[in-house]
PDB file of C-alpha atoms in Angstrom:
ATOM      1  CA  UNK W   1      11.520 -23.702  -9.873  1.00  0.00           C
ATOM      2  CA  UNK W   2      10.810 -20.343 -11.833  1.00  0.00           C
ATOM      3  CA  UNK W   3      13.443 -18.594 -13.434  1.00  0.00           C
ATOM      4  CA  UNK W   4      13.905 -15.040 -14.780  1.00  0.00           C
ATOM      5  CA  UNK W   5      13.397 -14.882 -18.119  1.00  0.00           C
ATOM      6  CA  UNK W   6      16.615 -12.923 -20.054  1.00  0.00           C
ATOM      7  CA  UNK W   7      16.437 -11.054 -22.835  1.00  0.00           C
ATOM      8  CA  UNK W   8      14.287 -12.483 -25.618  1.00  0.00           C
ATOM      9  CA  UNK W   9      16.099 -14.307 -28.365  1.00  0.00           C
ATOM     10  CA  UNK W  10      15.426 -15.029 -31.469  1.00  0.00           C
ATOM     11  CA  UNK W  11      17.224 -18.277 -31.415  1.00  0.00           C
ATOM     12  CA  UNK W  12      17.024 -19.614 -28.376  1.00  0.00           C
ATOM     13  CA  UNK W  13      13.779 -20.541 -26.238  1.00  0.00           C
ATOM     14  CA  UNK W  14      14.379 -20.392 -22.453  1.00  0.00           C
ATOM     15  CA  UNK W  15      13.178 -23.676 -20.670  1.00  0.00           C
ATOM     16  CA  UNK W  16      10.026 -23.840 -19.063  1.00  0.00           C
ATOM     17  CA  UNK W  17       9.651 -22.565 -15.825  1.00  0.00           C
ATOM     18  CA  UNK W  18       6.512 -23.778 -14.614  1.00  0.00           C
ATOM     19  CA  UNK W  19       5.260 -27.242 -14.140  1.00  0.00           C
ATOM     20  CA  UNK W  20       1.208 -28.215 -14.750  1.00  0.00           C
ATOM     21  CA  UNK W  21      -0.236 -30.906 -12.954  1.00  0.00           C
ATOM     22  CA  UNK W  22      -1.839 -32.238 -16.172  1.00  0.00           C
ATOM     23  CA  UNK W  23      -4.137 -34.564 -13.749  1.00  0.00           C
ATOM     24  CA  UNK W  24      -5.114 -32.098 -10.811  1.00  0.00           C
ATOM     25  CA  UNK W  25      -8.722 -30.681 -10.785  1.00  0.00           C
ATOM     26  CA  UNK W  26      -6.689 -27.074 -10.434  1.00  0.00           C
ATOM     27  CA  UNK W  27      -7.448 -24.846 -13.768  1.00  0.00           C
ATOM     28  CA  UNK W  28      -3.680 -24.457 -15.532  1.00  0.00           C
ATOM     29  CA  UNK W  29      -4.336 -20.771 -15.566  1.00  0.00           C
ATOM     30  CA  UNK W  30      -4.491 -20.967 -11.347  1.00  0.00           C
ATOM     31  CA  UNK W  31      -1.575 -23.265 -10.958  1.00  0.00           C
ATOM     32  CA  UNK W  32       0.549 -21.093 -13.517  1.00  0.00           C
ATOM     33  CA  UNK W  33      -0.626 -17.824 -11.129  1.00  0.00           C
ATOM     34  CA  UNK W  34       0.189 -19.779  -7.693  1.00  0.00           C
ATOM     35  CA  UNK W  35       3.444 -20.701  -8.772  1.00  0.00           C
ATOM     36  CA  UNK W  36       5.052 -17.419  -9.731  1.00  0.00           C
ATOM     37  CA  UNK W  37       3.107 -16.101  -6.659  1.00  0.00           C
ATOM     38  CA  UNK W  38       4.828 -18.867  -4.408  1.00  0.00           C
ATOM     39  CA  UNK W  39       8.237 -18.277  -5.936  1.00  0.00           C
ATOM     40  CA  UNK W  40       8.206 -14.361  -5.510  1.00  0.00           C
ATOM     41  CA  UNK W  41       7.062 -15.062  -2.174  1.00  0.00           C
ATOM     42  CA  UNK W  42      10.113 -17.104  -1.063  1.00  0.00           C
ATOM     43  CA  UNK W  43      12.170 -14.505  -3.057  1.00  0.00           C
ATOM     44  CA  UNK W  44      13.695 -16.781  -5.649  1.00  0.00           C
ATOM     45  CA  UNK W  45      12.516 -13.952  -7.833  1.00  0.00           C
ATOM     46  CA  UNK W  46      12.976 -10.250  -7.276  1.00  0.00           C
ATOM     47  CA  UNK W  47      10.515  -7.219  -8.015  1.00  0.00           C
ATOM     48  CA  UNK W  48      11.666  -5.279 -11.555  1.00  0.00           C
ATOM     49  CA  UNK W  49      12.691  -8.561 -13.247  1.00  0.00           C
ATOM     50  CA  UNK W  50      11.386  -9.754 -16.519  1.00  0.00           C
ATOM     51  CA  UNK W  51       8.980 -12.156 -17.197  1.00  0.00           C
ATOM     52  CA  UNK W  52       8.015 -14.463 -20.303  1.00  0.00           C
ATOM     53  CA  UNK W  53       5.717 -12.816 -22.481  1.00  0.00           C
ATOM     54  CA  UNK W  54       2.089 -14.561 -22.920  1.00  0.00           C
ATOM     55  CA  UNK W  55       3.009 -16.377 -25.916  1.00  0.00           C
ATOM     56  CA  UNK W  56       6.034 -17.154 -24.611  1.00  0.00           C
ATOM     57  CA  UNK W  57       4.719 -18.810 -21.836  1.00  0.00           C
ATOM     58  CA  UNK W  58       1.646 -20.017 -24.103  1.00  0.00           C
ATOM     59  CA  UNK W  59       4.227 -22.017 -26.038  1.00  0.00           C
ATOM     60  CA  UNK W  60       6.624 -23.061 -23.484  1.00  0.00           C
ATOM     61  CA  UNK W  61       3.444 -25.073 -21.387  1.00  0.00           C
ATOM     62  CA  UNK W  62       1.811 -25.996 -24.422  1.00  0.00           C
ATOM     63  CA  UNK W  63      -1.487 -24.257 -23.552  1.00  0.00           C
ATOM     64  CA  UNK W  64      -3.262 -21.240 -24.773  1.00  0.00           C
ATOM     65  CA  UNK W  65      -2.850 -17.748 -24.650  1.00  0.00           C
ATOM     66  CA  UNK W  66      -6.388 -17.045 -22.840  1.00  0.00           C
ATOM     67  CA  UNK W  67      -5.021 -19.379 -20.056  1.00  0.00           C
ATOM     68  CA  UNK W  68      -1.942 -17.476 -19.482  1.00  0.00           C
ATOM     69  CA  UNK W  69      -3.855 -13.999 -20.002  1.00  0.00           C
ATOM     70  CA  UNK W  70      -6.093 -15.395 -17.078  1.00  0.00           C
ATOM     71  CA  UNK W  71      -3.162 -16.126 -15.094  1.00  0.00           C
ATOM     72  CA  UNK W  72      -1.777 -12.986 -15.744  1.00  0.00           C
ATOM     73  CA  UNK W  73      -4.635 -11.015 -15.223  1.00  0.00           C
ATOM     74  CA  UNK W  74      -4.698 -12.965 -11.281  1.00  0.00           C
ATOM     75  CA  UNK W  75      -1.181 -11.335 -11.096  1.00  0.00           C
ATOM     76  CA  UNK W  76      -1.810  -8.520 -11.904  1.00  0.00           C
ATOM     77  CA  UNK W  77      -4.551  -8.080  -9.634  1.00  0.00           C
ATOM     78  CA  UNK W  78      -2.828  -9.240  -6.826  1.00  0.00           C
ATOM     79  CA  UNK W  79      -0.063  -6.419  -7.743  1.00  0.00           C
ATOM     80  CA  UNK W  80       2.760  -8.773  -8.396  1.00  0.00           C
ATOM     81  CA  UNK W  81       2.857  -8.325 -12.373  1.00  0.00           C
ATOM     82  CA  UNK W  82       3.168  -5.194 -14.505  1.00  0.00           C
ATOM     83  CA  UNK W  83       2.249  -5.340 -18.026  1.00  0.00           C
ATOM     84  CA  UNK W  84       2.604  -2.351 -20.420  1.00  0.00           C
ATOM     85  CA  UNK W  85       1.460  -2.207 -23.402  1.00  0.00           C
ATOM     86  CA  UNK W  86       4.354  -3.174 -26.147  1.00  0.00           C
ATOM     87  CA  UNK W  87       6.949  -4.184 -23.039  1.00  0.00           C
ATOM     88  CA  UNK W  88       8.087  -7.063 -21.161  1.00  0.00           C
ATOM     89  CA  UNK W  89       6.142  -8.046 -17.942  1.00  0.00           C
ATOM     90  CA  UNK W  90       7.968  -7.474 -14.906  1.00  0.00           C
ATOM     91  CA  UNK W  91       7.782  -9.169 -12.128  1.00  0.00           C
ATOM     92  CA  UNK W  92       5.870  -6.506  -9.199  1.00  0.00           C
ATOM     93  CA  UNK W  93       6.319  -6.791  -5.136  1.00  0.00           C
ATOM     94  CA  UNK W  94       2.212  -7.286  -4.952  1.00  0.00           C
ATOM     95  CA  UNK W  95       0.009  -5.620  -2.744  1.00  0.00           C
ATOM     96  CA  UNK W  96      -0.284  -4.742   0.928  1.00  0.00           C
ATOM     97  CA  UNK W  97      -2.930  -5.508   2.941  1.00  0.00           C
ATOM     98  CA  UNK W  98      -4.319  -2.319   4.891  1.00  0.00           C
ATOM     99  CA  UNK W  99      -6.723  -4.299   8.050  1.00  0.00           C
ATOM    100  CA  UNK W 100      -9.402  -1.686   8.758  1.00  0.00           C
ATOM    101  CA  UNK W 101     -10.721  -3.333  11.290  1.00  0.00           C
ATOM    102  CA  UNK W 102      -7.187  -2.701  13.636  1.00  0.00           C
ATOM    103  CA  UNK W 103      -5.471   0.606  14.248  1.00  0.00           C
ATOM    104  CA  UNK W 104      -2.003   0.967  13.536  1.00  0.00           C
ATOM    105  CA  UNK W 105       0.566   3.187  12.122  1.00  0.00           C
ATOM    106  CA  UNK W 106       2.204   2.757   8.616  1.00  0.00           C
ATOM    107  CA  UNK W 107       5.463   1.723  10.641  1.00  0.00           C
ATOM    108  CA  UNK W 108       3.925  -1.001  12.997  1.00  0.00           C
ATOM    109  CA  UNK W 109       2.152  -2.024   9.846  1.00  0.00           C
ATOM    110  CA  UNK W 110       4.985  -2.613   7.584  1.00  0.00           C
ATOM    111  CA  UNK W 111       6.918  -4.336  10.353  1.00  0.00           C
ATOM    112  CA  UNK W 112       3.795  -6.840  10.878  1.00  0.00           C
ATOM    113  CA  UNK W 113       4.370  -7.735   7.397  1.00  0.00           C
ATOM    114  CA  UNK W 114       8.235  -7.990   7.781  1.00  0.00           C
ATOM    115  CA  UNK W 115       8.964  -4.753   5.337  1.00  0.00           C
ATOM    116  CA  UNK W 116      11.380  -2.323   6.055  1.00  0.00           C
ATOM    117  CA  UNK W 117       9.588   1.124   6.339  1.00  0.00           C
ATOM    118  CA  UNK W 118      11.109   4.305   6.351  1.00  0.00           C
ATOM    119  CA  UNK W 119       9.751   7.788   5.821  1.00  0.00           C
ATOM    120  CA  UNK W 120      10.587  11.174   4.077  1.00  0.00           C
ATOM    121  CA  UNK W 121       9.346  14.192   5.767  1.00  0.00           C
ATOM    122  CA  UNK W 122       7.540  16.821   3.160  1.00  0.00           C
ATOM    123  CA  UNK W 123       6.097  19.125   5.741  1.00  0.00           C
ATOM    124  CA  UNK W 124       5.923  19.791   9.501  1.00  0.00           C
ATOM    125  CA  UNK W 125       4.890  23.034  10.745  1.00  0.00           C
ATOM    126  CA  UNK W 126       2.146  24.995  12.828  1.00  0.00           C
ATOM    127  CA  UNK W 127      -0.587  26.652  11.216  1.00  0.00           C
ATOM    128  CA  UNK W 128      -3.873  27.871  11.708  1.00  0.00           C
ATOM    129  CA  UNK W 129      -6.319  25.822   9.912  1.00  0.00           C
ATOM    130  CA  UNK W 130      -9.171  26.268   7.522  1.00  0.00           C
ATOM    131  CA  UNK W 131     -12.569  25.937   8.328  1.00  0.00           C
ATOM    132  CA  UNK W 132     -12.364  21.891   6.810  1.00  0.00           C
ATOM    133  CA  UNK W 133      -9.981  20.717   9.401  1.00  0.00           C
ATOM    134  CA  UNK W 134     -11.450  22.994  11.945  1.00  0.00           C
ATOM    135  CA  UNK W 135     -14.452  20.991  11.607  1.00  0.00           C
ATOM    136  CA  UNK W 136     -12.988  17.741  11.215  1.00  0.00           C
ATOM    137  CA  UNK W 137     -10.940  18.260  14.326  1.00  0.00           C
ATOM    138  CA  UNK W 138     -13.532  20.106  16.353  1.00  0.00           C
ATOM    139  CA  UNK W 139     -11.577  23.165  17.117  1.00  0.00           C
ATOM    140  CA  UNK W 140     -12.022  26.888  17.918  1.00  0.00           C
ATOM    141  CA  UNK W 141     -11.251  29.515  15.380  1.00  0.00           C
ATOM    142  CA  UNK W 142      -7.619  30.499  16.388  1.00  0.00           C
ATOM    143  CA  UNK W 143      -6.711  26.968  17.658  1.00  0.00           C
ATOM    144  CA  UNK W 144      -3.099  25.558  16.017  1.00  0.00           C
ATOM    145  CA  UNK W 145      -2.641  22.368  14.327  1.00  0.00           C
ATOM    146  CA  UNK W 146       0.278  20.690  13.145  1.00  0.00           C
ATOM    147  CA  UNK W 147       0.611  19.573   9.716  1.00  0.00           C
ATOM    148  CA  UNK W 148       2.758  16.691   8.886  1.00  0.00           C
ATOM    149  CA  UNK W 149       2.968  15.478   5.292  1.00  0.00           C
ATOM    150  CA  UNK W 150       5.337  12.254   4.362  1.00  0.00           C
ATOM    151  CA  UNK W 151       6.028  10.200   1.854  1.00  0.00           C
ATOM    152  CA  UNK W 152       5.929   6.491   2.887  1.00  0.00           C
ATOM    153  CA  UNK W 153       8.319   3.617   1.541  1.00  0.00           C
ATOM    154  CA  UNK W 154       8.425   0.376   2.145  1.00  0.00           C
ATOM    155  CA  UNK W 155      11.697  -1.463   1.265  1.00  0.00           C
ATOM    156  CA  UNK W 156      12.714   1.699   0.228  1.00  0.00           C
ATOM    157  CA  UNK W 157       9.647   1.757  -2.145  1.00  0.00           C
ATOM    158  CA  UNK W 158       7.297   4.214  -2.743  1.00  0.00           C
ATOM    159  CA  UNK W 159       3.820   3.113  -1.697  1.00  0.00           C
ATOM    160  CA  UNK W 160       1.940   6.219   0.157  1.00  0.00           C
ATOM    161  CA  UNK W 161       1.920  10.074   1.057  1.00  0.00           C
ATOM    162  CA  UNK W 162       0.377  10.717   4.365  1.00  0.00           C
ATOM    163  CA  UNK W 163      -0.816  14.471   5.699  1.00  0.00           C
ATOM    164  CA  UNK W 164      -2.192  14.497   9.113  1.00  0.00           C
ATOM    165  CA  UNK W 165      -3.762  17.371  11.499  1.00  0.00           C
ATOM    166  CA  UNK W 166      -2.997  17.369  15.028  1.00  0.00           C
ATOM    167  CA  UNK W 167      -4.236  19.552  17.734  1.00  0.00           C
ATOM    168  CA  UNK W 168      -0.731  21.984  18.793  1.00  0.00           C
ATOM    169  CA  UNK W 169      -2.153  21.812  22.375  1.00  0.00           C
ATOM    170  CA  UNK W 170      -2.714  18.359  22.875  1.00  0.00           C
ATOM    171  CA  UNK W 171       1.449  17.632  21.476  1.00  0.00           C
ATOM    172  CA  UNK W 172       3.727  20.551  22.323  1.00  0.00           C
ATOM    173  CA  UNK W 173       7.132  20.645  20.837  1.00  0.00           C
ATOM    174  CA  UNK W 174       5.868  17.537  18.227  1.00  0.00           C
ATOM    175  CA  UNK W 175       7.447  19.874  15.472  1.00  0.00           C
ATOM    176  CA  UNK W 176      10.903  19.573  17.009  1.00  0.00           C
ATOM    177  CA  UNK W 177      10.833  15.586  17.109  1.00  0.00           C
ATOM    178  CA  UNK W 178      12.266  13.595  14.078  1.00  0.00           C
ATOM    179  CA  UNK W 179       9.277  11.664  12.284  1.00  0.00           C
ATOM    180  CA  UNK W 180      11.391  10.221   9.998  1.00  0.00           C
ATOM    181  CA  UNK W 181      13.238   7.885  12.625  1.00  0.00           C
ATOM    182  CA  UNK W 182      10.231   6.991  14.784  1.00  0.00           C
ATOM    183  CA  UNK W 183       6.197   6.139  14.431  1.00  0.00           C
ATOM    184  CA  UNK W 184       4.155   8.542  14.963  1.00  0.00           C
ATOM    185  CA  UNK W 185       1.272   6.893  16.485  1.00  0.00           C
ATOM    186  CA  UNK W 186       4.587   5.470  18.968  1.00  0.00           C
ATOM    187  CA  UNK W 187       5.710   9.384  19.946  1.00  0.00           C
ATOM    188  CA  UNK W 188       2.050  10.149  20.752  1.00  0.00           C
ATOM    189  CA  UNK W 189       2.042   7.357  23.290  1.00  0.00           C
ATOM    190  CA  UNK W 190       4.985   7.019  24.675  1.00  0.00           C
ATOM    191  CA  UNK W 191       6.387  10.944  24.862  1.00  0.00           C
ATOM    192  CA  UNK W 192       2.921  12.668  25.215  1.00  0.00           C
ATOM    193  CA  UNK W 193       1.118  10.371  27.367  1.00  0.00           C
ATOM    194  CA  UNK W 194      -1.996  10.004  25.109  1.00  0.00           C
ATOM    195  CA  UNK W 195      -3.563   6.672  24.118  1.00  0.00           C
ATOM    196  CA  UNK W 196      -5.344   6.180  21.502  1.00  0.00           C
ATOM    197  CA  UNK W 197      -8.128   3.689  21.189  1.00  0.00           C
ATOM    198  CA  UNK W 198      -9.904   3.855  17.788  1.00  0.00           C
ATOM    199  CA  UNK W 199     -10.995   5.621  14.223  1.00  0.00           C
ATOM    200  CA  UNK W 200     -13.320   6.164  11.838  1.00  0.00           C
ATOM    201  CA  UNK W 201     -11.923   5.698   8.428  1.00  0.00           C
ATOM    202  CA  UNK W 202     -13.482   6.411   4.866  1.00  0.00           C
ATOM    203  CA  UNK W 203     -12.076   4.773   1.642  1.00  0.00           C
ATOM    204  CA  UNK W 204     -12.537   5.848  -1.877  1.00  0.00           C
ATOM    205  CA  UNK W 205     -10.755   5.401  -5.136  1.00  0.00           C
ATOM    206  CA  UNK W 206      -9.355   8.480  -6.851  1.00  0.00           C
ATOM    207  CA  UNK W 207      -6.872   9.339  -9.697  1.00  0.00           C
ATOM    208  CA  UNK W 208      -3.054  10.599  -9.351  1.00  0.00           C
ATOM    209  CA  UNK W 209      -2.495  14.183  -9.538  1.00  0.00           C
ATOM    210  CA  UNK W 210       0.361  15.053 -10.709  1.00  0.00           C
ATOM    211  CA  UNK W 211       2.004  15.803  -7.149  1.00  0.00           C
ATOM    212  CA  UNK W 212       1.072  12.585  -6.456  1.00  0.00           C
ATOM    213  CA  UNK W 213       2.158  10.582  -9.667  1.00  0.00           C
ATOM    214  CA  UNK W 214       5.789  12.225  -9.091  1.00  0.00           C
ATOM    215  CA  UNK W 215       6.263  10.856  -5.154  1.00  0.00           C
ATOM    216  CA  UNK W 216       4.954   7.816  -6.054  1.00  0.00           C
ATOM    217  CA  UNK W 217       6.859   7.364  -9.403  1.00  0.00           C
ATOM    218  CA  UNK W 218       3.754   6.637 -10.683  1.00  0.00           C
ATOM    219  CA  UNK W 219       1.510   7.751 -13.984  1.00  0.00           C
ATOM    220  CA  UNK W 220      -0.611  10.811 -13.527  1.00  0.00           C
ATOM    221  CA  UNK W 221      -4.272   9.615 -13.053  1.00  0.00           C
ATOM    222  CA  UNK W 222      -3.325   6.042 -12.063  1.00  0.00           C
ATOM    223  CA  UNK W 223      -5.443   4.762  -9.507  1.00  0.00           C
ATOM    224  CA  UNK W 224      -5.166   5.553  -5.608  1.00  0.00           C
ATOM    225  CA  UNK W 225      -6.601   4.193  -2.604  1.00  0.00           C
ATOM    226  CA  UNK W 226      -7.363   7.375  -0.374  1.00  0.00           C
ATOM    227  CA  UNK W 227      -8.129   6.641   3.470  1.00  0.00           C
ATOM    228  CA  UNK W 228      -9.597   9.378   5.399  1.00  0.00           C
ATOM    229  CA  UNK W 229      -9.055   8.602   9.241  1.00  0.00           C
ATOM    230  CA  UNK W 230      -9.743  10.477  12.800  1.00  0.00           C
ATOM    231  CA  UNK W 231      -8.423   8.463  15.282  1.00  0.00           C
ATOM    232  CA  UNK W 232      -9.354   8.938  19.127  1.00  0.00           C
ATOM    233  CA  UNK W 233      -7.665   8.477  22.664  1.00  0.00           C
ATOM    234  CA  UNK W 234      -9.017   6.040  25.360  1.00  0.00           C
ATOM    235  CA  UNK W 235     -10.611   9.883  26.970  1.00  0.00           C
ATOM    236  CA  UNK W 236     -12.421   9.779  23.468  1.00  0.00           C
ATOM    237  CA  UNK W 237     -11.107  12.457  22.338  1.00  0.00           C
ATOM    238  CA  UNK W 238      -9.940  13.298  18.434  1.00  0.00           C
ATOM    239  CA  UNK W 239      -6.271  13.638  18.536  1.00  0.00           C
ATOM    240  CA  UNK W 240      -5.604  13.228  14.290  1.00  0.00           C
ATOM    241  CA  UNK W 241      -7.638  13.469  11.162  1.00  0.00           C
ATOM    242  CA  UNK W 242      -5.481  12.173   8.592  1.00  0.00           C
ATOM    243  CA  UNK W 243      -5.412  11.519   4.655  1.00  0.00           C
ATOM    244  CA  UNK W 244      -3.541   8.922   3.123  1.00  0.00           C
ATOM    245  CA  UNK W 245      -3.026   8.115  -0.443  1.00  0.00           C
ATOM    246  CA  UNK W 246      -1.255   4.737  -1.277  1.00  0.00           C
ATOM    247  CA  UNK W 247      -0.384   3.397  -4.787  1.00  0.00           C
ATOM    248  CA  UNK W 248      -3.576   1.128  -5.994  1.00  0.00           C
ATOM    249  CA  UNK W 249      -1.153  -1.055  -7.356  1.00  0.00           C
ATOM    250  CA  UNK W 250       1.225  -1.719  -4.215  1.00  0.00           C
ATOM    251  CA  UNK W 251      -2.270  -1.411  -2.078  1.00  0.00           C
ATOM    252  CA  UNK W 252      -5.391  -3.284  -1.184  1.00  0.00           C
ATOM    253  CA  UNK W 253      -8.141  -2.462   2.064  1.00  0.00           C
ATOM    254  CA  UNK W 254      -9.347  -5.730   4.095  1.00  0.00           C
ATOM    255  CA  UNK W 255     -12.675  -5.271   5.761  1.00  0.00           C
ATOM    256  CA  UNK W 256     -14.182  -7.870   7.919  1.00  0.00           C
ATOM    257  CA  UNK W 257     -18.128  -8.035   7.798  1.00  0.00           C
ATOM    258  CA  UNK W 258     -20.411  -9.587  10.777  1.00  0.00           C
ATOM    259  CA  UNK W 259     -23.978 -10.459   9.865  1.00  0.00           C
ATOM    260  CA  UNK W 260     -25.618  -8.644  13.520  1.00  0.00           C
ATOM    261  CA  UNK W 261     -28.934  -9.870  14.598  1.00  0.00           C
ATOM    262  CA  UNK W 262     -31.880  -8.623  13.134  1.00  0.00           C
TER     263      UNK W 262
END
């Protein structure tokens, strides 16, 4: 089984906590990355604990340091290493899958996935929009929206901040209801009667700003995965336009592709 690795010591060497399959057909540097994976998984290991350092490791297994950078480097990808430059790795919480392809809220999402979301309200109020969300939203000059910015945790993690446009006249009162108790896409159904039935999402990669970086407890110009959505009801009309940026390193989009006849 994997261990975490204490403190380093100069005169002691941890034992090893990986075993290779000297005989299998599987590269070392994939069954060194699919065990720590595996044991993280089951939660033998916790998010925030210290790893072995690549030589460490190097030593400990008897292979070399390019395999374990390889193995690392499949971790670290997958979001469930951090390694800074003249630090320990720690062990990460890896990445969640966002499904394009089905539309749900960040709470019904986290759930699937048997996280614990939560939410922090940064901003609910009526305003009159600018042309942008006018647009976006296909309104009249003087219509209302409602603006609804929050932060989004998972396991009481940081992983997201979330600012959606609503229509006012479509979801009376929605300022007076507490979004940080309840789904949003849930009120809109169940207390305002409308169904929704599908989006249109973009995705792009773009650096932390600094408001950003701070909510997220992140570094300033780290990477984030922005999602722009308008989602419609079963009547087909728009109901949201939203924009959500989620850590790069806590997040990863899943698209399904069908080759269509030509």
């Amino acid at each position: 089984m994997l261990k975490a690795l204490p403190a380093p010591s100069h005169t002691s060497t941890p034992p090893a906590p990986i075993t290779l399959d000297r005989t299998s057909f599987v590269p070392f540097y994939r069954q060194i990355a699919d065990q720590v994976k595996e044991t993280i998984q089951s939660g033998a290991i916790s998010p925030g604990t210290p790893f072995w350092s690549e030589g460490e490791l190097a030593t400990e297994l008897a292979v070399s340091k390019m395999t374990v950078r390889q193995a690392f480097q499949v971790l670290r990808t997958e979001g469930l290493l951090t390694v800074a430059k003249g630090k320990r790795p720690l062990i990460a919480a890896g990445r969640l899958q966002k499904n394009t392809q089905e539309l749900r809220g960040f709470t019904e999402e986290m759930m699937r996935r048997g996280l614990k979301p939560s939410s922090k309200v940064l901003l609910l109020e009526s305003v009159v929009p600018g042309p942008e969300i006018c647009e976006a939203l296909k309104l009249g000059r003087n219509d209302e929206v409602f603006v609804i910015r929050r932060l989004r945790l998972a396991d009481n993690q940081p992983v997201g901040v979330e600012t959606s446009h609503l229509p006012a006249r479509l979801f009376p009162g929605l300022d007076h209801q507490n979004l940080e108790k309840r789904s949003l896409y849930s009120l809109l159904e169940t207390h305002f009667g409308v169904k929704l039935s599908w989006s249109e999402e973009e995705i792009e990669a773009i650096p932390a700003g600094k408001e950003e970086a701070d909510l997220l407890q992140i570094k300033r110009g780290a990477a984030l995965l922005c999602l722009k959505r308008n989602v419609y009801s079963v009547e087909g009309e728009l109901v949201e336009h939203a924009r959500s940026l989620y850590r790069g390193d806590r997040y990863a989009a899943t698209v399904v592709s069908r080759r269509g006849p030509f």
